[in-house]
Structure formats: C-alpha cells, structure tokens
Short mmCIF file of C-alpha atoms and ligand atoms in Angstrom, two decimals:
data_model
loop_
_atom_site.label_atom_id
_atom_site.label_comp_id
_atom_site.label_asym_id
_atom_site.label_seq_id
_atom_site.Cartn_x
_atom_site.Cartn_y
_atom_site.Cartn_z
CA MET A 1380 -9.39 -22.34 -27.66
CA ASN A 1381 -10.84 -19.17 -26.17
CA TYR A 1382 -9.63 -18.80 -22.97
CA LEU A 1383 -11.02 -16.59 -20.32
CA LEU A 1384 -8.95 -16.10 -17.19
CA THR A 1385 -9.50 -14.13 -13.70
CA GLY A 1386 -6.18 -13.17 -11.48
CA ALA A 1387 -4.28 -13.21 -14.58
CA THR A 1388 -2.41 -10.19 -13.55
CA GLY A 1389 -0.88 -12.36 -10.59
CA PHE A 1390 2.06 -14.65 -9.90
CA VAL A 1391 0.68 -17.91 -11.38
CA GLY A 1392 -1.67 -16.06 -14.40
CA LYS A 1393 0.69 -14.20 -15.76
CA ARG A 1394 2.92 -17.48 -16.81
CA LEU A 1395 -0.52 -18.97 -17.62
CA VAL A 1396 -1.37 -15.72 -20.04
CA SER A 1397 1.73 -16.34 -21.57
CA ALA A 1398 1.60 -20.69 -21.76
CA LEU A 1399 -2.00 -20.16 -23.51
CA LEU A 1400 -0.64 -17.48 -26.27
CA SER A 1401 2.56 -19.35 -27.03
CA GLY A 1402 0.15 -22.78 -27.21
CA GLY A 1403 -1.90 -20.25 -29.93
CA HIS A 1404 -4.72 -19.75 -27.59
CA ARG A 1405 -6.83 -16.59 -27.38
CA VAL A 1406 -7.14 -15.11 -23.61
CA ASN A 1407 -9.03 -12.43 -22.20
CA TYR A 1408 -9.02 -11.76 -18.63
CA LEU A 1409 -11.35 -10.03 -16.05
CA GLY A 1410 -9.32 -8.09 -13.29
CA ARG A 1411 -9.64 -5.01 -11.00
CA LYS A 1412 -7.06 -3.33 -13.94
CA ARG A 1413 -5.23 -3.80 -17.18
CA SER A 1414 -1.77 -4.89 -16.85
CA PRO A 1415 1.13 -3.28 -18.66
CA GLU A 1416 3.70 -6.31 -18.16
CA LEU A 1417 0.90 -8.45 -19.76
CA ASP A 1418 1.26 -9.32 -23.61
CA SER A 1419 -1.15 -7.15 -25.03
CA ARG A 1420 -2.62 -9.60 -27.29
CA ALA A 1421 -4.91 -10.60 -23.88
CA ALA A 1422 -7.81 -8.45 -24.02
CA PHE A 1423 -8.75 -6.84 -21.17
CA HIS A 1424 -12.18 -6.48 -19.25
CA CYS A 1425 -12.88 -4.90 -15.94
CA TRP A 1426 -14.42 -6.54 -12.94
CA SER A 1427 -13.85 -6.34 -9.64
CA ALA A 1428 -14.94 -9.56 -7.41
CA GLY A 1429 -18.05 -7.66 -5.89
CA GLU A 1430 -19.53 -7.41 -9.03
CA ASP A 1431 -21.33 -8.97 -11.96
CA PRO A 1432 -18.59 -9.89 -14.02
CA PRO A 1433 -19.50 -7.99 -17.90
CA LEU A 1434 -19.34 -11.17 -19.68
CA ASN A 1435 -21.40 -10.21 -22.44
CA SER A 1436 -18.60 -7.99 -23.76
CA VAL A 1437 -16.37 -10.96 -23.88
CA PRO A 1438 -16.23 -13.42 -27.13
CA ARG A 1439 -17.85 -16.41 -26.97
CA MET A 1440 -15.65 -18.49 -24.77
CA ASP A 1441 -14.70 -22.37 -24.10
CA ALA A 1442 -12.96 -22.53 -20.94
CA VAL A 1443 -12.61 -20.30 -17.48
CA ILE A 1444 -9.49 -20.40 -15.67
CA HIS A 1445 -10.15 -18.79 -12.02
CA LEU A 1446 -7.63 -17.57 -10.07
CA ALA A 1447 -8.70 -14.10 -8.35
CA GLY A 1448 -8.21 -14.04 -4.80
CA GLU A 1449 -7.17 -11.63 -2.21
CA PRO A 1450 -3.43 -12.69 -1.09
CA ILE A 1451 -3.28 -15.31 1.96
CA ALA A 1452 -0.03 -14.38 3.46
CA GLN A 1453 -0.75 -10.79 5.63
CA ARG A 1454 -2.53 -9.89 9.11
CA TRP A 1455 -5.94 -11.55 9.10
CA THR A 1456 -7.22 -8.98 10.53
CA ALA A 1457 -11.12 -8.72 10.53
CA ASP A 1458 -10.98 -6.60 7.39
CA ALA A 1459 -8.24 -8.84 5.23
CA ARG A 1460 -10.27 -11.86 6.65
CA LYS A 1461 -13.44 -10.48 4.83
CA ARG A 1462 -11.62 -9.28 1.73
CA ILE A 1463 -9.96 -12.66 1.47
CA TYR A 1464 -12.93 -14.33 1.66
CA ASP A 1465 -15.19 -12.16 -0.78
CA SER A 1466 -12.99 -12.24 -3.18
CA ARG A 1467 -13.47 -15.46 -3.40
CA ILE A 1468 -16.67 -16.80 -2.26
CA VAL A 1469 -18.58 -13.56 -3.61
CA GLY A 1470 -16.12 -13.57 -6.78
CA THR A 1471 -16.97 -16.94 -7.65
CA ARG A 1472 -20.94 -16.39 -6.97
CA ASN A 1473 -20.58 -13.82 -9.36
CA LEU A 1474 -18.60 -15.28 -11.87
CA VAL A 1475 -20.83 -18.74 -11.92
CA SER A 1476 -24.23 -16.68 -12.03
CA ALA A 1477 -22.64 -14.37 -14.77
CA ILE A 1478 -21.97 -17.65 -16.96
CA GLY A 1479 -25.46 -19.00 -16.50
CA ALA A 1480 -26.95 -16.27 -18.03
CA LEU A 1481 -24.85 -16.58 -21.25
CA LYS A 1482 -26.21 -18.08 -23.75
CA TYR A 1483 -23.31 -20.17 -25.22
CA LYS A 1484 -21.44 -21.09 -22.09
CA PRO A 1485 -18.13 -22.37 -22.00
CA ALA A 1486 -17.59 -26.16 -21.34
CA VAL A 1487 -15.35 -26.11 -18.60
CA LEU A 1488 -14.71 -23.70 -14.84
CA VAL A 1489 -11.38 -24.65 -13.48
CA SER A 1490 -10.88 -22.85 -10.55
CA ALA A 1491 -8.23 -22.14 -7.62
CA SER A 1492 -8.37 -23.42 -4.55
CA ALA A 1493 -5.58 -24.48 -2.00
CA VAL A 1494 -4.02 -27.45 -0.08
CA GLY A 1495 -5.74 -25.24 2.75
CA TYR A 1496 -8.20 -27.50 2.04
CA TYR A 1497 -6.75 -30.08 4.57
CA GLY A 1498 -5.93 -28.20 7.28
CA ASP A 1499 -3.54 -29.20 9.42
CA ARG A 1500 -2.91 -33.19 9.38
CA GLY A 1501 0.31 -34.67 11.28
CA ASP A 1502 1.60 -38.04 8.80
CA GLU A 1503 -1.83 -38.27 7.32
CA ILE A 1504 -1.35 -39.06 3.67
CA LEU A 1505 -4.00 -36.24 1.56
CA THR A 1506 -5.25 -37.67 -1.40
CA GLU A 1507 -7.94 -35.41 -3.29
CA GLN A 1508 -10.67 -38.05 -1.09
CA SER A 1509 -9.43 -36.48 1.55
CA ALA A 1510 -11.79 -35.03 4.53
CA PRO A 1511 -11.62 -31.47 4.54
CA GLY A 1512 -9.87 -30.23 7.41
CA SER A 1513 -11.02 -27.15 10.07
CA GLY A 1514 -9.56 -23.78 10.26
CA PHE A 1515 -10.06 -20.45 8.46
CA LEU A 1516 -8.76 -21.78 5.11
CA ALA A 1517 -9.87 -24.75 5.34
CA ASP A 1518 -13.53 -23.15 5.47
CA LEU A 1519 -12.99 -20.64 3.05
CA CYS A 1520 -11.55 -23.93 0.33
CA VAL A 1521 -14.60 -25.70 1.12
CA HIS A 1522 -17.23 -22.40 0.35
CA TRP A 1523 -14.61 -21.51 -2.60
CA GLU A 1524 -14.99 -25.02 -4.17
CA ARG A 1525 -18.93 -25.15 -3.48
CA GLU A 1526 -19.25 -22.19 -5.35
CA ALA A 1527 -17.20 -23.14 -8.18
CA PHE A 1528 -19.43 -26.40 -8.13
CA GLN A 1529 -22.57 -24.58 -8.62
CA ALA A 1530 -21.55 -24.47 -12.28
CA ARG A 1531 -22.25 -27.87 -12.79
CA ASN A 1532 -25.98 -26.96 -12.74
CA LEU A 1533 -25.23 -25.16 -15.71
CA GLY A 1534 -24.10 -28.11 -17.62
CA LEU A 1535 -19.65 -27.19 -16.94
CA ARG A 1536 -17.25 -29.54 -16.01
CA VAL A 1537 -15.76 -28.21 -12.94
CA VAL A 1538 -12.33 -28.84 -11.57
CA PRO A 1539 -10.88 -27.15 -8.74
CA ILE A 1540 -7.02 -27.55 -8.29
CA ARG A 1541 -6.24 -27.58 -4.55
CA VAL A 1542 -3.03 -25.56 -5.20
CA ALA A 1543 0.10 -25.85 -2.99
CA PRO A 1544 2.86 -23.42 -2.16
CA VAL A 1545 3.90 -22.58 -5.42
CA LEU A 1546 8.15 -22.37 -6.31
CA GLY A 1547 8.84 -19.78 -8.60
CA ARG A 1548 11.66 -16.98 -8.38
CA GLU A 1549 8.95 -14.22 -9.08
CA ALA A 1550 6.84 -14.35 -6.40
CA GLY A 1551 5.63 -16.74 -3.45
CA ALA A 1552 7.73 -18.91 -0.53
CA LEU A 1553 10.69 -19.07 -2.62
CA SER A 1554 11.00 -15.24 -3.30
CA LYS A 1555 10.60 -14.34 0.37
CA MET A 1556 13.04 -17.02 1.54
CA LEU A 1557 15.50 -16.11 -1.03
CA THR A 1558 17.44 -13.11 0.92
CA PRO A 1559 17.37 -14.35 4.67
CA PHE A 1560 18.92 -17.50 3.27
CA LYS A 1561 21.34 -16.01 1.16
CA PHE A 1562 22.74 -14.03 3.85
CA GLY A 1563 23.03 -17.46 5.85
CA LEU A 1564 20.11 -16.27 8.16
CA GLY A 1565 18.01 -19.19 6.73
CA GLY A 1566 16.51 -22.20 9.09
CA LYS A 1567 13.46 -24.45 9.90
CA VAL A 1568 9.80 -23.24 10.94
CA GLY A 1569 9.40 -24.60 14.61
CA SER A 1570 10.53 -28.38 14.74
CA GLY A 1571 10.72 -28.68 11.15
CA ARG A 1572 8.93 -31.65 11.21
CA GLN A 1573 5.79 -30.49 9.63
CA TRP A 1574 5.25 -31.95 5.82
CA MET A 1575 5.32 -29.12 3.51
CA PRO A 1576 3.58 -29.75 -0.07
CA TRP A 1577 5.23 -27.15 -2.77
CA ILE A 1578 5.00 -27.32 -6.85
CA HIS A 1579 7.22 -25.56 -9.63
CA ILE A 1580 5.31 -22.62 -11.35
CA ASP A 1581 5.74 -24.68 -14.73
CA ASP A 1582 3.59 -27.90 -13.59
CA LEU A 1583 1.08 -25.79 -11.97
CA VAL A 1584 0.76 -23.63 -14.98
CA ARG A 1585 0.47 -26.87 -17.17
CA LEU A 1586 -1.74 -28.48 -14.82
CA PHE A 1587 -4.43 -25.55 -15.18
CA ILE A 1588 -4.07 -26.03 -18.94
CA PHE A 1589 -4.53 -29.98 -18.82
CA ALA A 1590 -7.86 -29.86 -16.42
CA ALA A 1591 -8.95 -27.48 -19.22
CA GLU A 1592 -8.36 -29.64 -21.70
CA ASN A 1593 -9.06 -33.04 -20.43
CA ASN A 1594 -12.43 -33.88 -20.81
CA ASP A 1595 -12.56 -36.63 -18.20
CA VAL A 1596 -11.36 -34.66 -15.31
CA HIS A 1597 -14.57 -34.14 -13.27
CA GLU A 1598 -13.42 -33.74 -9.79
CA PRO A 1599 -11.33 -31.67 -7.48
CA LEU A 1600 -7.19 -32.29 -8.28
CA ASN A 1601 -4.45 -31.86 -5.41
CA GLY A 1602 -1.69 -29.21 -7.66
CA SER A 1603 1.15 -30.60 -5.40
CA SER A 1604 4.19 -32.25 -6.34
CA PRO A 1605 4.00 -36.53 -5.86
CA ALA A 1606 7.25 -35.93 -3.34
CA PRO A 1607 5.87 -33.65 -0.46
CA VAL A 1608 8.67 -33.11 2.18
CA THR A 1609 9.56 -31.86 5.92
CA ASN A 1610 9.71 -27.89 6.56
CA ALA A 1611 13.31 -29.36 7.82
CA GLU A 1612 14.21 -31.34 4.06
CA PHE A 1613 12.59 -28.09 2.15
CA THR A 1614 15.14 -25.73 4.86
CA ARG A 1615 18.54 -28.59 3.81
CA ALA A 1616 17.30 -28.88 -0.03
CA PHE A 1617 16.97 -25.12 -0.10
CA ALA A 1618 20.30 -23.98 1.47
CA ALA A 1619 22.39 -27.18 -0.37
CA VAL A 1620 21.50 -25.66 -3.36
CA LEU A 1621 22.29 -22.04 -2.87
CA LYS A 1622 25.13 -23.60 -1.18
CA ARG A 1623 24.53 -21.99 2.22
CA PRO A 1624 24.10 -22.97 5.89
CA ALA A 1625 21.15 -23.02 7.47
CA PRO A 1626 20.75 -23.68 10.78
CA TRP A 1627 18.82 -21.86 12.32
CA THR A 1628 15.12 -22.60 14.30
CA ILE A 1629 12.32 -19.81 13.45
CA PRO A 1630 10.35 -20.28 16.81
CA ARG A 1631 6.85 -20.46 16.65
CA LEU A 1632 6.54 -17.09 18.80
CA ALA A 1633 8.70 -14.70 16.45
CA LEU A 1634 6.29 -15.59 13.77
CA LYS A 1635 3.31 -15.11 15.53
CA LEU A 1636 4.44 -11.41 16.37
CA ALA A 1637 5.27 -10.60 13.23
CA LEU A 1638 2.78 -12.51 11.27
CA GLY A 1639 -0.22 -12.72 13.58
CA GLU A 1640 -2.40 -15.81 13.60
CA MET A 1641 -1.45 -16.18 9.60
CA SER A 1642 1.26 -17.91 11.42
CA ASP A 1643 -0.27 -20.47 11.98
CA ALA A 1644 -0.68 -21.93 8.44
CA LEU A 1645 3.18 -22.28 8.45
CA PHE A 1646 2.87 -25.29 11.08
CA ASP A 1647 0.21 -26.82 9.18
CA SER A 1648 1.45 -30.26 8.41
CA GLN A 1649 -0.22 -31.47 5.03
CA ARG A 1650 1.78 -34.55 3.39
CA VAL A 1651 -0.77 -34.16 -0.19
CA ALA A 1652 -0.53 -36.85 -2.88
CA PRO A 1653 -1.55 -36.06 -6.20
CA ALA A 1654 -3.20 -39.52 -6.62
CA ALA A 1655 -5.90 -38.23 -8.91
CA THR A 1656 -3.94 -35.84 -10.49
CA GLU A 1657 -1.72 -38.94 -11.58
CA GLN A 1658 -4.29 -41.25 -11.93
CA SER A 1659 -6.00 -38.53 -14.78
CA GLY A 1660 -2.44 -38.69 -16.82
CA PHE A 1661 -0.73 -35.37 -15.65
CA ARG A 1662 2.94 -35.87 -15.57
CA PHE A 1663 4.63 -33.62 -13.35
CA ASP A 1664 8.18 -32.39 -15.26
CA TYR A 1665 9.16 -31.19 -11.23
CA PRO A 1666 8.41 -34.47 -9.46
CA GLU A 1667 11.53 -33.55 -6.57
CA LEU A 1668 12.40 -30.84 -4.67
CA LYS A 1669 16.08 -30.43 -5.59
CA ALA A 1670 15.66 -30.66 -9.48
CA ALA A 1671 13.34 -28.32 -8.72
CA LEU A 1672 14.89 -25.43 -7.07
CA GLU A 1673 18.17 -26.20 -9.27
CA ASN A 1674 16.13 -25.23 -11.68
CA LEU A 1675 14.49 -22.43 -9.82
CA LEU A 1676 17.34 -21.02 -8.69
CA LYS A 1677 20.87 -22.03 -10.56
N1 NAP B 2773 0.63 -18.73 -5.18
C1 NAP B 2773 0.45 -19.72 -4.31
O1 NAP B 2773 1.69 -19.89 -3.40
C2 NAP B 2773 -0.78 -20.46 -4.18
C3 NAP B 2773 -0.97 -21.02 -3.27
C4 NAP B 2773 -2.10 -21.71 -2.84
C5 NAP B 2773 -3.28 -21.34 -3.38
N2 NAP B 2773 -2.91 -20.07 -4.71
C6 NAP B 2773 -4.02 -19.70 -5.35
O2 NAP B 2773 -4.01 -19.51 -6.94
C7 NAP B 2773 -4.55 -18.68 -7.04
C8 NAP B 2773 -3.63 -17.47 -8.27
O3 NAP B 2773 -2.27 -17.28 -7.05
P1 NAP B 2773 -1.48 -16.11 -7.00
O4 NAP B 2773 -0.10 -16.30 -6.28
O5 NAP B 2773 -1.36 -16.02 -8.73
O6 NAP B 2773 -1.80 -15.29 -6.45
P2 NAP B 2773 -1.61 -13.30 -6.85
O7 NAP B 2773 -0.70 -13.32 -7.68
O8 NAP B 2773 -2.22 -12.98 -5.20
O9 NAP B 2773 -2.86 -13.03 -7.77
C9 NAP B 2773 -4.32 -13.23 -7.83
C10 NAP B 2773 -4.86 -12.41 -8.34
O10 NAP B 2773 -6.18 -12.05 -8.03
C11 NAP B 2773 -6.76 -10.56 -7.68
N3 NAP B 2773 -7.03 -10.24 -6.45
C12 NAP B 2773 -6.32 -9.85 -5.62
N4 NAP B 2773 -6.72 -9.26 -4.76
C13 NAP B 2773 -8.21 -9.28 -5.24
C14 NAP B 2773 -9.40 -9.00 -4.38
N5 NAP B 2773 -9.52 -8.16 -3.05
N6 NAP B 2773 -10.63 -8.62 -5.28
C15 NAP B 2773 -10.64 -9.67 -6.31
N7 NAP B 2773 -9.44 -10.01 -6.96
C16 NAP B 2773 -8.38 -9.86 -6.06
C17 NAP B 2773 -5.50 -9.98 -8.49
O11 NAP B 2773 -5.82 -9.90 -9.68
P3 NAP B 2773 -6.68 -8.12 -10.55
O12 NAP B 2773 -5.49 -6.92 -9.77
O13 NAP B 2773 -5.93 -8.25 -12.39
O14 NAP B 2773 -7.82 -8.30 -10.01
C18 NAP B 2773 -4.25 -10.60 -8.71
O15 NAP B 2773 -3.61 -10.44 -9.57
C19 NAP B 2773 -5.37 -17.72 -5.87
O16 NAP B 2773 -6.54 -17.53 -5.56
C20 NAP B 2773 -4.37 -18.27 -5.07
O17 NAP B 2773 -5.08 -18.46 -3.53
C21 NAP B 2773 -1.79 -19.66 -4.68
#
C-alpha cells in the first residue's frame, strides 16, 4: 500500500515508518524538515500545520496516518497551548481540506488522539463508548477527532486512535522515569491510586497499521493495553524490573512547581479498556505490564 504519514519523525512515527517499509509498503511523509534518521526510502514533503499540505506532489495514496502535534509534555503557557491546539486542530483541518481537493482520495484516515479524551474519571471503566471528560486535554481531543471525522464527508473511513502513554525506550514516559528510578529515586505520584493506561510501542505501531488495513473499523479505538494499573502498581512493577527500590512519594505541589498546570495530567485517573479495539480482532502482544517492561528494559 501507499502510505502518507505526518509526524513521521517523532517517537511513534519513526517506528511506524520502519514497520511499514519492512512490510513492503511505500511511505511518503509530510513534516517541517527531512529527518536524516528516517530510512531514505521514505519520501519527504515539506509541510507545517498552518499551511495547506502539498498533496499534489505526493504519489496517489491509499492510507493516511496522521500523528503530527506539538508535544504535550511541556509547561502549558498561553503560547504552548496555542501551539498544542493549532498543530492538531488547524493541522488536521488543513490536511482534510487538501485531501478533499484530490482527484484520487485515500480510502482511510487513521488519526492520533489520546486517552486524555476521557479526562479525570476515578475508577470508572472507560471504553470507546464512554463520554468525553472535561479540561484542556479532553477538549483538545474532542476537537481533534471532530476535525478528523470531517474526512468522512469525503468518503474516507476515519479511525481516531486514543493513544495511552506509550512505553518505549527512546522517548515518552518510560525514558523520563528511567534515570531517577535507576538511582533509587523513583516513587509513586501523589496517592498512587490514579489509574494509568499504557501501551507498548510495538503494539501501538501494529494497531495503527491494523486500523489502516482493516476495512471493518470505522470508529475510534483505544490504543491502550487491556490491563491498566494504578500509578502505585506501575511504580512497583517498574522498580521490580529494574531491581531498584522506589520508596518515595512525589507530592503534587512539587510537580506543580516543576511543570505547572500540565502536572495535573499526571493525577488524572483513566481506567481505559480497549473494548472496541479487541472486538475488532486486534490482539495485543503485550497485554500485561510486567512482560512489556521486561521486553523494553532487559
Ligand atoms: N507518545 C505518547 O505517549 C502519546 C500518548 C498519547 C497521544 N500521543 C499522540 O500521538 C502522536 C504521536 O506521538 P509521538 O510521541 O510520536 O509524538 P512526538 O515524538 O512528539 O512527534 C510528533 C511529531 O509531530 C510533529 N510536530 C511537533 N510539533 C509540531 C508543531 N508545533 N506543528 C506541527 N507539527 C509538529 C513533528 O514532526 P515534524 O518535525 O516532522 O513536523 C513530530 O515529530 C502525537 O500527536 C501525540 O500527541 C502520544
């Protein structure tokens, strides 16, 4: 298949490009600059979210996987919020509008979203059918998915993937936790009772490709393992795999001072269940946290 990717140069995108090329697919990507780290078989086309993407220079495509977005893990100043919002909402709008102008349109748009869609929900089990929550991230995800769904009016199949914090060595939550935990400085966040969804990077990459290739999938899918854990359980499992103690409790105030309002996201409780994902036939290679961590850390 001919794939067009955005955000191909990021943590998930790099792995997705490798998986698609290994699977014999052709890859074009839209981004702000060419990445020397990406396999040169992936063809680059210059685009930043505020502009119309140059889709006329891209060979006829079968599927679009849209990952681009300003990083969430930063202080949410007014400028950062605007970048986070515009890169996703305006970017998706411009992408869909350019697809609309194509004579030969792709069949499917698989678009990143996030479990932030559900907001802070205590012990409630959150399936793809659950209502969205409230707050900056939830509103962002609702608007992001709404823009992606506009592509349905063009005849595309649209699948938002509500991505949980991704476990991988190169980037994301795990890479940030590794150094303090190795030095025995790890610990739970606040009470540790908040539910923490997660997904192994390899499962997420497989899920994006599954959603692109499976014509029966038409609705959002939770990109989150079937075994979410509380933050305290995650902390214990992580420390056990590293064979290090993690006796500390990181207080809310300390995180607020370090990260500002963004730190609230670390206290949001999201007991996410990938109900539609599993019903669609997708099987997780890493459904359990211990095996996922052992695979990544050993
Ligand atoms: N990683 C996670 O744990 C996680 C969890 C939930 C949701 N997600 C979502 O999944 C998607 C992929 O995640 P990721 O971890 O691979 O993200 P990432 O490493 O931060 O990469 C995202 C890509 O988006 C593009 N980008 C960044 N800032 C941008 C801006 N201001 N305007 C336009 N494009 C911009 C960049 O591509 P170019 O430089 O090539 O333009 C970048 O490589 C993101 O949308 C993210 O929000 C990720």
